Amino acid sequence: SDLPQYQVGDLAEGGIIFQINEDGTGLVAAMEDLTEGATDPYGWGFNGYEWGCYQQYVSGADGQAIGTGYQNTLDIVAQNCQTQNGGVTAAQAALSDTTEAYTDWYLPSKDELLAMYNTIGNGGPEGNVGGFQNNWYWSSSENGFNNAWLVSFGNGNTNYLNLKSNTYRVRIIRAF
């Protein structure tokens, strides 16, 4: 195969590689949390994003598995989800971002986030090489009309009872 032989943790493809498939493709996380257009409407002391579409179902944005984050993100943006406090949604911020000249970033699904935690976060063999905060990160995986899934990068816990109108951190990913 002519594909580059990456290892998890390598700096390549615009960030830090955290998933490699048997065919040489995989997933890479941006080096830093997204902050462009982030807000702190609740005075929590950090800038984050609302998930958006509070009290609405988003058609199709319920994928949780690895490989579903991109379609989730497209579905959220296609529905033109609005925030409660102004500012851009997590999905819109992810989709509009250009980092390291790549424009195909998206908001990870729940299982994609968990994979990040377990490889380049506190759950990984080398520790938190991704430089994540000990805080909650949004996934693109919806859970009903009020809530969406979060993953804690402090301990790897997941939570599905998170109001879409709350602001949390975002770490975008892309496939290669």
PDB file of C-alpha atoms in Angstrom:
ATOM      1  CA  SER A   1       0.000   0.000   0.000  1.00  0.00           C
ATOM      2  CA  ASP A   2       1.135   3.543  -0.728  1.00  0.00           C
ATOM      3  CA  LEU A   3      -0.714   4.934   2.261  1.00  0.00           C
ATOM      4  CA  PRO A   4       1.453   6.503   4.981  1.00  0.00           C
ATOM      5  CA  GLN A   5       1.950   4.200   7.953  1.00  0.00           C
ATOM      6  CA  TYR A   6       0.738   6.296  10.854  1.00  0.00           C
ATOM      7  CA  GLN A   7       0.556   5.445  14.534  1.00  0.00           C
ATOM      8  CA  VAL A   8      -1.936   6.757  17.064  1.00  0.00           C
ATOM      9  CA  GLY A   9      -0.507   9.951  18.552  1.00  0.00           C
ATOM     10  CA  ASP A  10       1.352  10.979  15.389  1.00  0.00           C
ATOM     11  CA  LEU A  11       1.097  14.621  14.374  1.00  0.00           C
ATOM     12  CA  ALA A  12      -0.217  14.398  10.819  1.00  0.00           C
ATOM     13  CA  GLU A  13      -3.237  15.127   8.619  1.00  0.00           C
ATOM     14  CA  GLY A  14      -3.868  18.437  10.407  1.00  0.00           C
ATOM     15  CA  GLY A  15      -3.715  17.310  14.047  1.00  0.00           C
ATOM     16  CA  ILE A  16      -3.199  14.284  16.302  1.00  0.00           C
ATOM     17  CA  ILE A  17      -4.134  10.876  14.917  1.00  0.00           C
ATOM     18  CA  PHE A  18      -6.364   8.924  17.309  1.00  0.00           C
ATOM     19  CA  GLN A  19      -7.872   6.164  15.158  1.00  0.00           C
ATOM     20  CA  ILE A  20      -6.330   4.044  12.419  1.00  0.00           C
ATOM     21  CA  ASN A  21      -8.368   1.562  10.413  1.00  0.00           C
ATOM     22  CA  GLU A  22      -7.025  -1.621   8.815  1.00  0.00           C
ATOM     23  CA  ASP A  23      -7.058   0.004   5.369  1.00  0.00           C
ATOM     24  CA  GLY A  24      -4.810   2.868   6.516  1.00  0.00           C
ATOM     25  CA  THR A  25      -7.571   5.456   6.802  1.00  0.00           C
ATOM     26  CA  GLY A  26      -8.446   6.937  10.145  1.00  0.00           C
ATOM     27  CA  LEU A  27      -9.416   9.921  12.273  1.00  0.00           C
ATOM     28  CA  VAL A  28      -7.449  12.916  13.475  1.00  0.00           C
ATOM     29  CA  ALA A  29      -8.306  15.471  16.170  1.00  0.00           C
ATOM     30  CA  ALA A  30      -7.367  19.129  15.954  1.00  0.00           C
ATOM     31  CA  MET A  31      -4.448  20.160  18.197  1.00  0.00           C
ATOM     32  CA  GLU A  32      -6.549  22.584  20.231  1.00  0.00           C
ATOM     33  CA  ASP A  33     -10.134  23.155  21.305  1.00  0.00           C
ATOM     34  CA  LEU A  34     -12.200  25.243  18.930  1.00  0.00           C
ATOM     35  CA  THR A  35     -12.745  28.816  20.127  1.00  0.00           C
ATOM     36  CA  GLU A  36     -13.802  30.754  17.009  1.00  0.00           C
ATOM     37  CA  GLY A  37     -17.255  32.202  17.740  1.00  0.00           C
ATOM     38  CA  ALA A  38     -17.438  30.587  21.192  1.00  0.00           C
ATOM     39  CA  THR A  39     -19.360  32.314  23.995  1.00  0.00           C
ATOM     40  CA  ASP A  40     -19.813  32.148  27.773  1.00  0.00           C
ATOM     41  CA  PRO A  41     -23.451  33.170  28.322  1.00  0.00           C
ATOM     42  CA  TYR A  42     -23.696  31.477  31.734  1.00  0.00           C
ATOM     43  CA  GLY A  43     -20.467  32.871  33.174  1.00  0.00           C
ATOM     44  CA  TRP A  44     -18.894  29.425  33.556  1.00  0.00           C
ATOM     45  CA  GLY A  45     -15.413  30.848  32.982  1.00  0.00           C
ATOM     46  CA  PHE A  46     -14.631  29.261  29.610  1.00  0.00           C
ATOM     47  CA  ASN A  47     -15.819  29.843  26.063  1.00  0.00           C
ATOM     48  CA  GLY A  48     -17.913  27.094  24.552  1.00  0.00           C
ATOM     49  CA  TYR A  49     -20.737  26.415  22.152  1.00  0.00           C
ATOM     50  CA  GLU A  50     -24.390  25.512  22.396  1.00  0.00           C
ATOM     51  CA  TRP A  51     -25.427  22.348  20.599  1.00  0.00           C
ATOM     52  CA  GLY A  52     -28.440  24.256  19.230  1.00  0.00           C
ATOM     53  CA  CYS A  53     -31.908  23.077  18.146  1.00  0.00           C
ATOM     54  CA  TYR A  54     -33.122  23.126  21.766  1.00  0.00           C
ATOM     55  CA  GLN A  55     -36.596  21.554  21.975  1.00  0.00           C
ATOM     56  CA  GLN A  56     -36.390  20.275  18.395  1.00  0.00           C
ATOM     57  CA  TYR A  57     -35.521  16.899  16.961  1.00  0.00           C
ATOM     58  CA  VAL A  58     -32.798  16.937  14.330  1.00  0.00           C
ATOM     59  CA  SER A  59     -33.527  14.445  11.585  1.00  0.00           C
ATOM     60  CA  GLY A  60     -30.591  12.043  11.325  1.00  0.00           C
ATOM     61  CA  ALA A  61     -28.257  13.436  14.008  1.00  0.00           C
ATOM     62  CA  ASP A  62     -28.574  10.444  16.325  1.00  0.00           C
ATOM     63  CA  GLY A  63     -25.582   8.376  15.200  1.00  0.00           C
ATOM     64  CA  GLN A  64     -23.293   7.406  18.084  1.00  0.00           C
ATOM     65  CA  ALA A  65     -20.868   4.972  16.423  1.00  0.00           C
ATOM     66  CA  ILE A  66     -17.437   5.744  15.012  1.00  0.00           C
ATOM     67  CA  GLY A  67     -18.025   6.962  11.480  1.00  0.00           C
ATOM     68  CA  THR A  68     -21.297   8.812  12.163  1.00  0.00           C
ATOM     69  CA  GLY A  69     -20.022  12.196  13.338  1.00  0.00           C
ATOM     70  CA  TYR A  70     -19.698  13.793   9.914  1.00  0.00           C
ATOM     71  CA  GLN A  71     -23.262  12.955   8.873  1.00  0.00           C
ATOM     72  CA  ASN A  72     -24.572  14.087  12.270  1.00  0.00           C
ATOM     73  CA  THR A  73     -22.795  17.420  11.801  1.00  0.00           C
ATOM     74  CA  LEU A  74     -24.184  17.865   8.285  1.00  0.00           C
ATOM     75  CA  ASP A  75     -27.700  17.064   9.540  1.00  0.00           C
ATOM     76  CA  ILE A  76     -27.528  19.607  12.391  1.00  0.00           C
ATOM     77  CA  VAL A  77     -26.303  22.345  10.047  1.00  0.00           C
ATOM     78  CA  ALA A  78     -28.830  21.401   7.342  1.00  0.00           C
ATOM     79  CA  GLN A  79     -31.639  21.878   9.850  1.00  0.00           C
ATOM     80  CA  ASN A  80     -30.329  25.411  10.469  1.00  0.00           C
ATOM     81  CA  CYS A  81     -30.246  24.851  14.225  1.00  0.00           C
ATOM     82  CA  GLN A  82     -30.357  28.056  16.255  1.00  0.00           C
ATOM     83  CA  THR A  83     -28.860  28.819  19.667  1.00  0.00           C
ATOM     84  CA  GLN A  84     -30.799  30.171  22.645  1.00  0.00           C
ATOM     85  CA  ASN A  85     -28.219  32.802  23.578  1.00  0.00           C
ATOM     86  CA  GLY A  86     -26.959  33.897  20.178  1.00  0.00           C
ATOM     87  CA  GLY A  87     -23.710  32.737  18.673  1.00  0.00           C
ATOM     88  CA  VAL A  88     -23.012  29.788  16.444  1.00  0.00           C
ATOM     89  CA  THR A  89     -23.826  26.133  17.171  1.00  0.00           C
ATOM     90  CA  ALA A  90     -21.071  23.618  17.889  1.00  0.00           C
ATOM     91  CA  ALA A  91     -21.790  21.841  14.589  1.00  0.00           C
ATOM     92  CA  GLN A  92     -21.744  25.036  12.531  1.00  0.00           C
ATOM     93  CA  ALA A  93     -18.502  26.174  14.165  1.00  0.00           C
ATOM     94  CA  ALA A  94     -16.932  22.780  13.397  1.00  0.00           C
ATOM     95  CA  LEU A  95     -18.104  22.665   9.790  1.00  0.00           C
ATOM     96  CA  SER A  96     -16.985  26.220   8.987  1.00  0.00           C
ATOM     97  CA  ASP A  97     -13.521  25.849  10.504  1.00  0.00           C
ATOM     98  CA  THR A  98     -10.293  25.757   8.535  1.00  0.00           C
ATOM     99  CA  THR A  99      -7.329  24.405  10.521  1.00  0.00           C
ATOM    100  CA  GLU A 100      -3.951  23.460   9.045  1.00  0.00           C
ATOM    101  CA  ALA A 101      -5.478  24.230   5.596  1.00  0.00           C
ATOM    102  CA  TYR A 102      -8.095  21.460   5.977  1.00  0.00           C
ATOM    103  CA  THR A 103     -11.758  22.436   5.584  1.00  0.00           C
ATOM    104  CA  ASP A 104     -13.439  19.058   6.234  1.00  0.00           C
ATOM    105  CA  TRP A 105     -13.556  19.166  10.053  1.00  0.00           C
ATOM    106  CA  TYR A 106     -16.672  18.125  11.948  1.00  0.00           C
ATOM    107  CA  LEU A 107     -18.144  17.558  15.398  1.00  0.00           C
ATOM    108  CA  PRO A 108     -17.333  14.022  16.587  1.00  0.00           C
ATOM    109  CA  SER A 109     -20.006  11.476  17.489  1.00  0.00           C
ATOM    110  CA  LYS A 110     -20.157  10.112  21.038  1.00  0.00           C
ATOM    111  CA  ASP A 111     -18.043   7.052  20.226  1.00  0.00           C
ATOM    112  CA  GLU A 112     -15.539   9.130  18.237  1.00  0.00           C
ATOM    113  CA  LEU A 113     -15.122  11.355  21.312  1.00  0.00           C
ATOM    114  CA  LEU A 114     -14.698   8.293  23.539  1.00  0.00           C
ATOM    115  CA  ALA A 115     -12.045   6.957  21.166  1.00  0.00           C
ATOM    116  CA  MET A 116     -10.198  10.279  21.490  1.00  0.00           C
ATOM    117  CA  TYR A 117     -10.365  10.097  25.283  1.00  0.00           C
ATOM    118  CA  ASN A 118      -9.094   6.498  25.289  1.00  0.00           C
ATOM    119  CA  THR A 119      -6.167   7.138  22.927  1.00  0.00           C
ATOM    120  CA  ILE A 120      -4.924  10.741  23.207  1.00  0.00           C
ATOM    121  CA  GLY A 121      -6.848  11.901  26.297  1.00  0.00           C
ATOM    122  CA  ASN A 122      -6.542  10.990  29.985  1.00  0.00           C
ATOM    123  CA  GLY A 123      -7.640   7.432  29.172  1.00  0.00           C
ATOM    124  CA  GLY A 124      -4.803   6.896  26.715  1.00  0.00           C
ATOM    125  CA  PRO A 125      -1.587   4.932  27.296  1.00  0.00           C
ATOM    126  CA  GLU A 126       0.584   8.058  26.994  1.00  0.00           C
ATOM    127  CA  GLY A 127      -1.804  10.234  29.018  1.00  0.00           C
ATOM    128  CA  ASN A 128      -3.401  13.455  27.826  1.00  0.00           C
ATOM    129  CA  VAL A 129      -1.212  14.078  24.765  1.00  0.00           C
ATOM    130  CA  GLY A 130      -4.138  15.869  23.095  1.00  0.00           C
ATOM    131  CA  GLY A 131      -4.063  18.619  25.713  1.00  0.00           C
ATOM    132  CA  PHE A 132      -7.757  18.313  26.586  1.00  0.00           C
ATOM    133  CA  GLN A 133      -9.294  20.204  29.484  1.00  0.00           C
ATOM    134  CA  ASN A 134     -10.741  18.190  32.378  1.00  0.00           C
ATOM    135  CA  ASN A 135     -14.147  19.227  31.190  1.00  0.00           C
ATOM    136  CA  TRP A 136     -17.158  18.162  29.140  1.00  0.00           C
ATOM    137  CA  TYR A 137     -16.981  18.097  25.346  1.00  0.00           C
ATOM    138  CA  TRP A 138     -19.955  18.109  22.991  1.00  0.00           C
ATOM    139  CA  SER A 139     -20.557  15.257  20.618  1.00  0.00           C
ATOM    140  CA  SER A 140     -22.720  15.547  17.510  1.00  0.00           C
ATOM    141  CA  SER A 141     -24.968  12.740  18.835  1.00  0.00           C
ATOM    142  CA  GLU A 142     -28.454  13.916  19.716  1.00  0.00           C
ATOM    143  CA  ASN A 143     -30.525  12.402  22.519  1.00  0.00           C
ATOM    144  CA  GLY A 144     -34.071  13.623  22.028  1.00  0.00           C
ATOM    145  CA  PHE A 145     -35.402  17.141  21.611  1.00  0.00           C
ATOM    146  CA  ASN A 146     -33.766  18.716  24.683  1.00  0.00           C
ATOM    147  CA  ASN A 147     -30.481  16.849  25.067  1.00  0.00           C
ATOM    148  CA  ALA A 148     -27.315  15.634  23.368  1.00  0.00           C
ATOM    149  CA  TRP A 149     -24.384  13.435  24.415  1.00  0.00           C
ATOM    150  CA  LEU A 150     -21.292  14.740  26.189  1.00  0.00           C
ATOM    151  CA  VAL A 151     -18.030  13.032  27.126  1.00  0.00           C
ATOM    152  CA  SER A 152     -16.000  14.132  30.146  1.00  0.00           C
ATOM    153  CA  PHE A 153     -12.299  14.387  29.340  1.00  0.00           C
ATOM    154  CA  GLY A 154     -11.589  14.327  33.068  1.00  0.00           C
ATOM    155  CA  ASN A 155     -12.681  10.705  33.526  1.00  0.00           C
ATOM    156  CA  GLY A 156     -14.231   9.393  30.290  1.00  0.00           C
ATOM    157  CA  ASN A 157     -17.803   9.437  31.595  1.00  0.00           C
ATOM    158  CA  THR A 158     -20.617  10.013  29.137  1.00  0.00           C
ATOM    159  CA  ASN A 159     -23.811  11.917  29.850  1.00  0.00           C
ATOM    160  CA  TYR A 160     -26.931  12.126  27.707  1.00  0.00           C
ATOM    161  CA  LEU A 161     -29.006  14.537  29.836  1.00  0.00           C
ATOM    162  CA  ASN A 162     -27.292  17.700  28.677  1.00  0.00           C
ATOM    163  CA  LEU A 163     -29.441  20.594  27.579  1.00  0.00           C
ATOM    164  CA  LYS A 164     -28.637  21.596  24.024  1.00  0.00           C
ATOM    165  CA  SER A 165     -28.750  25.231  25.196  1.00  0.00           C
ATOM    166  CA  ASN A 166     -25.750  24.725  27.529  1.00  0.00           C
ATOM    167  CA  THR A 167     -22.287  25.667  26.315  1.00  0.00           C
ATOM    168  CA  TYR A 168     -19.493  23.098  26.380  1.00  0.00           C
ATOM    169  CA  ARG A 169     -16.103  22.650  24.789  1.00  0.00           C
ATOM    170  CA  VAL A 170     -15.567  21.411  21.243  1.00  0.00           C
ATOM    171  CA  ARG A 171     -12.654  19.492  19.710  1.00  0.00           C
ATOM    172  CA  ILE A 172     -13.152  19.005  15.987  1.00  0.00           C
ATOM    173  CA  ILE A 173     -12.017  15.988  14.002  1.00  0.00           C
ATOM    174  CA  ARG A 174     -11.589  14.935  10.386  1.00  0.00           C
ATOM    175  CA  ALA A 175     -11.240  11.649   8.526  1.00  0.00           C
ATOM    176  CA  PHE A 176      -8.265  10.835   6.301  1.00  0.00           C
TER     177      PHE A 176
END
